[in-house]
Short mmCIF file of C-alpha atoms and ligand atoms in Angstrom, two decimals:
data_model
loop_
_atom_site.label_atom_id
_atom_site.label_comp_id
_atom_site.label_asym_id
_atom_site.label_seq_id
_atom_site.Cartn_x
_atom_site.Cartn_y
_atom_site.Cartn_z
CA MET A 1 50.12 -69.69 -53.44
CA PRO A 2 50.28 -68.95 -57.13
CA VAL A 3 49.10 -70.82 -59.76
CA VAL A 4 51.76 -70.42 -63.08
CA ARG A 5 51.94 -72.96 -66.00
CA GLY A 6 49.40 -75.66 -64.12
CA LYS A 7 52.10 -75.60 -60.33
CA ILE A 8 51.65 -74.66 -57.72
CA ILE A 9 54.67 -71.96 -56.36
CA GLU A 10 54.93 -71.69 -53.28
CA VAL A 11 56.89 -67.83 -52.79
CA LEU A 12 59.64 -67.94 -50.48
CA TYR A 13 61.29 -63.79 -51.12
CA SER A 14 58.51 -61.63 -52.53
CA SER A 15 59.28 -59.33 -55.03
CA SER A 16 58.72 -56.40 -52.43
CA ALA A 17 61.01 -58.06 -49.60
CA ILE A 18 63.65 -58.55 -52.86
CA ALA A 19 63.62 -54.87 -53.71
CA ARG A 20 63.89 -53.83 -49.91
CA ARG A 21 66.63 -55.70 -49.48
CA ASN A 22 68.21 -54.73 -52.86
CA LEU A 23 68.62 -51.88 -51.59
CA GLU A 24 69.87 -52.62 -48.28
CA LEU A 25 73.30 -54.37 -50.58
CA ALA A 26 73.38 -51.77 -52.85
CA LYS A 27 74.31 -49.54 -49.89
CA ASP A 28 76.05 -51.73 -48.59
CA VAL A 29 78.10 -51.98 -52.21
CA ALA A 30 78.77 -48.12 -51.63
CA GLY A 31 79.82 -48.12 -48.59
CA ARG A 32 83.15 -50.53 -49.58
CA ASP A 33 85.80 -48.23 -51.12
CA TYR A 34 85.74 -49.53 -54.69
CA ASN A 35 87.36 -47.39 -57.96
CA ASP A 36 86.45 -47.46 -60.91
CA LEU A 37 84.00 -50.59 -60.70
CA LEU A 38 83.10 -53.06 -63.07
CA VAL A 39 79.58 -54.95 -62.65
CA VAL A 40 80.09 -58.49 -63.98
CA SER A 41 76.47 -60.41 -64.12
CA VAL A 42 76.33 -64.27 -64.42
CA LEU A 43 74.43 -65.36 -67.21
CA LYS A 44 71.79 -66.51 -67.56
CA GLY A 45 70.07 -66.83 -63.80
CA SER A 46 71.60 -63.32 -62.42
CA PHE A 47 70.42 -60.64 -65.41
CA ILE A 48 66.96 -59.96 -62.85
CA PHE A 49 68.86 -59.34 -60.24
CA ALA A 50 71.87 -57.64 -61.85
CA ALA A 51 69.14 -55.55 -63.59
CA ASP A 52 67.60 -54.68 -59.92
CA LEU A 53 70.62 -54.01 -58.27
CA ILE A 54 72.17 -51.56 -60.14
CA ARG A 55 69.53 -49.83 -60.25
CA ALA A 56 69.58 -49.74 -56.90
CA MET A 57 73.32 -48.92 -57.11
CA HIS A 58 72.20 -46.73 -59.17
CA ASP A 59 69.83 -44.76 -56.47
CA ALA A 60 73.06 -45.72 -53.82
CA GLY A 61 75.29 -43.11 -55.64
CA ILE A 62 77.86 -45.81 -57.57
CA SER A 63 77.96 -45.69 -61.94
CA PRO A 64 79.37 -49.07 -62.12
CA GLU A 65 80.24 -50.37 -66.06
CA VAL A 66 78.71 -53.67 -66.70
CA GLU A 67 79.35 -56.85 -67.91
CA PHE A 68 78.35 -60.65 -68.94
CA ILE A 69 79.87 -63.30 -68.71
CA MET A 70 78.07 -67.20 -69.44
CA ILE A 71 79.63 -70.04 -67.65
CA SER A 72 78.91 -73.59 -68.27
CA SER A 73 76.83 -75.05 -65.89
CA TYR A 74 77.47 -79.22 -65.11
CA GLY A 75 74.28 -79.72 -64.56
CA GLY A 76 71.65 -79.77 -60.98
CA GLY A 77 73.70 -81.14 -58.10
CA THR A 78 76.45 -82.79 -60.23
CA THR A 79 79.87 -82.75 -58.97
CA SER A 80 81.95 -83.34 -62.40
CA GLY A 81 82.01 -81.87 -64.89
CA GLU A 82 83.78 -78.95 -65.79
CA ILE A 83 83.48 -75.24 -65.60
CA ARG A 84 84.50 -73.13 -69.15
CA VAL A 85 83.28 -70.12 -70.38
CA LEU A 86 80.85 -70.23 -72.63
CA ARG A 87 80.58 -66.55 -73.66
CA ASP A 88 83.32 -64.06 -72.04
CA ILE A 89 83.02 -60.18 -71.28
CA GLU A 90 84.33 -57.69 -74.15
CA SER A 91 86.96 -55.25 -71.09
CA ASP A 92 90.10 -55.36 -69.69
CA VAL A 93 89.74 -56.27 -66.25
CA LYS A 94 93.39 -55.49 -65.03
CA GLY A 95 93.89 -53.26 -62.11
CA ARG A 96 89.84 -52.93 -61.85
CA ASP A 97 87.71 -53.72 -58.92
CA VAL A 98 85.16 -56.22 -59.80
CA LEU A 99 81.82 -56.78 -58.45
CA LEU A 100 80.92 -61.12 -59.86
CA ILE A 101 76.71 -60.93 -59.52
CA ASP A 102 75.25 -64.03 -59.74
CA ASP A 103 71.91 -65.65 -58.01
CA ILE A 104 72.35 -68.61 -56.13
CA LEU A 105 75.80 -69.26 -53.95
CA GLU A 106 75.45 -73.49 -54.19
CA SER A 107 78.72 -75.67 -54.52
CA GLY A 108 80.32 -71.91 -55.26
CA LYS A 109 82.02 -73.52 -58.03
CA THR A 110 80.97 -71.61 -60.77
CA LEU A 111 82.22 -67.81 -58.73
CA LYS A 112 85.05 -69.84 -57.95
CA PHE A 113 85.89 -70.10 -61.20
CA THR A 114 84.91 -67.22 -62.21
CA ARG A 115 86.38 -65.09 -59.59
CA ASP A 116 90.19 -66.69 -60.08
CA LEU A 117 89.33 -66.25 -64.47
CA LEU A 118 89.56 -62.58 -63.28
CA LEU A 119 91.80 -62.12 -60.89
CA SER A 120 94.46 -64.60 -63.19
CA ARG A 121 93.48 -61.79 -65.87
CA GLY A 122 94.79 -58.68 -62.92
CA ALA A 123 91.90 -57.90 -61.70
CA ARG A 124 92.49 -55.62 -58.53
CA SER A 125 90.00 -57.54 -56.64
CA VAL A 126 87.19 -59.43 -57.57
CA SER A 127 84.11 -59.53 -55.14
CA THR A 128 80.76 -60.77 -55.09
CA ALA A 129 77.11 -60.32 -54.59
CA VAL A 130 74.08 -63.33 -55.04
CA LEU A 131 70.79 -63.22 -54.38
CA LEU A 132 70.82 -66.89 -52.37
CA ASP A 133 73.26 -68.44 -50.70
CA LYS A 134 72.50 -71.85 -50.19
CA ARG A 135 75.13 -72.41 -47.33
CA SER A 136 74.71 -76.00 -46.67
CA ARG A 137 75.83 -77.05 -50.23
CA ARG A 138 79.19 -75.15 -50.18
CA GLN A 139 82.36 -77.22 -51.88
CA ALA A 140 84.87 -74.90 -53.03
CA GLU A 141 86.30 -71.96 -50.32
CA LEU A 142 84.24 -69.10 -51.09
CA GLU A 143 81.52 -66.67 -49.38
CA ALA A 144 79.92 -64.08 -51.04
CA ASP A 145 80.60 -60.47 -50.28
CA PHE A 146 76.96 -59.20 -49.97
CA VAL A 147 74.62 -62.18 -49.54
CA GLY A 148 70.58 -61.30 -50.29
CA PHE A 149 68.89 -63.89 -48.31
CA GLU A 150 70.58 -67.62 -46.89
CA CYS A 151 68.55 -69.47 -48.58
CA PRO A 152 67.44 -73.01 -47.26
CA ASP A 153 67.77 -75.94 -49.74
CA TYR A 154 64.79 -76.33 -51.73
CA PHE A 155 65.20 -76.29 -55.25
CA VAL A 156 63.93 -72.39 -55.94
CA VAL A 157 62.86 -70.74 -59.83
CA GLY A 158 61.57 -67.33 -60.46
CA TYR A 159 63.75 -63.59 -60.30
CA GLY A 160 65.83 -65.03 -63.12
CA MET A 161 66.27 -68.75 -62.10
CA ASP A 162 65.10 -71.63 -63.79
CA VAL A 163 64.31 -75.23 -63.87
CA ALA A 164 64.29 -76.52 -67.10
CA HIS A 165 64.49 -72.75 -68.89
CA ALA A 166 60.83 -72.33 -67.28
CA PHE A 167 59.53 -69.35 -64.66
CA ARG A 168 62.54 -67.44 -65.18
CA GLU A 169 59.66 -64.63 -65.38
CA LEU A 170 58.40 -64.48 -61.61
CA PRO A 171 58.63 -61.70 -59.94
CA PHE A 172 59.48 -63.38 -56.93
CA VAL A 173 61.01 -66.12 -55.87
CA GLY A 174 59.01 -69.54 -55.45
CA VAL A 175 59.20 -73.25 -55.07
CA ILE A 176 57.02 -75.55 -56.68
CA ARG A 177 54.85 -77.11 -54.37
CA ASP A 178 51.96 -79.37 -56.35
CA ASP A 179 50.12 -80.03 -59.50
CA ALA A 180 47.30 -77.60 -59.45
CA GLU A 181 43.91 -79.28 -59.81
CA GLU A 182 42.51 -79.30 -63.10
P1 IMP B 1 77.29 -73.09 -58.18
O1 IMP B 1 77.36 -72.58 -56.61
O2 IMP B 1 78.25 -73.63 -58.72
O3 IMP B 1 76.35 -74.66 -57.46
O4 IMP B 1 76.50 -72.95 -59.13
C1 IMP B 1 75.52 -72.40 -58.55
C2 IMP B 1 74.28 -72.08 -59.30
O5 IMP B 1 74.00 -73.30 -59.94
C3 IMP B 1 73.36 -70.64 -59.74
O6 IMP B 1 73.90 -70.02 -60.32
C4 IMP B 1 72.65 -71.54 -60.32
O7 IMP B 1 72.25 -71.35 -61.75
C5 IMP B 1 72.32 -72.62 -60.04
N1 IMP B 1 70.82 -73.18 -59.40
C6 IMP B 1 71.79 -73.71 -58.22
N2 IMP B 1 70.30 -74.08 -57.15
C7 IMP B 1 69.42 -73.53 -57.86
C8 IMP B 1 68.42 -73.50 -57.64
O8 IMP B 1 67.48 -73.79 -57.22
N3 IMP B 1 67.12 -73.17 -58.79
C9 IMP B 1 67.86 -72.33 -60.29
N4 IMP B 1 68.54 -72.83 -60.37
C10 IMP B 1 69.99 -73.26 -58.87
MG1 MG B 2 73.69 -69.76 -62.85
#
């Protein structure tokens, strides 16, 4: 198992497995009847997934516009706290098909909030693509349209996802298992 910053990390989804899945997801997206597609990457966790997925989408023949939104997180696992937009998109979504990209769908609160916001601004449709779905943790009524992998209820890091701002750079998704021996 890889050791990074003194931690043993178990690989759950390798970079090659993710790359293969991204191609399949991009084909699924291409199979939809989207018109003038606007991709919105939910920062920060989705930046690597979004970067890879839009390039896979290019290979699948889609040319989306790409935007970024940053939504306040309410802290790991907590259910309280309001959700706010910390950094908004710049484009007008009125009448457009939007694809929200996020790293993990857990309670569903982040994506539901963001989807409802864009619908209230007049988006024609808002679909969602997530790399990982932790279905057992769902609270809001929301299913993603495109799911990379059904993920067990582990706290995962890598491929854009962090714990305390660390490990985003890992090319794979993993779980921190233990401290490595000195
Ligand atoms: P929710 O669906 O609103 O509960 O929030 C999902 C968000 O929580 C994701 O976009 C991640 O930023 C974060 N998150 C949830 N589970 C994990 C994890 O296992 N590792 C890192 N971030 C996570
Ligand atoms: Mg996030």
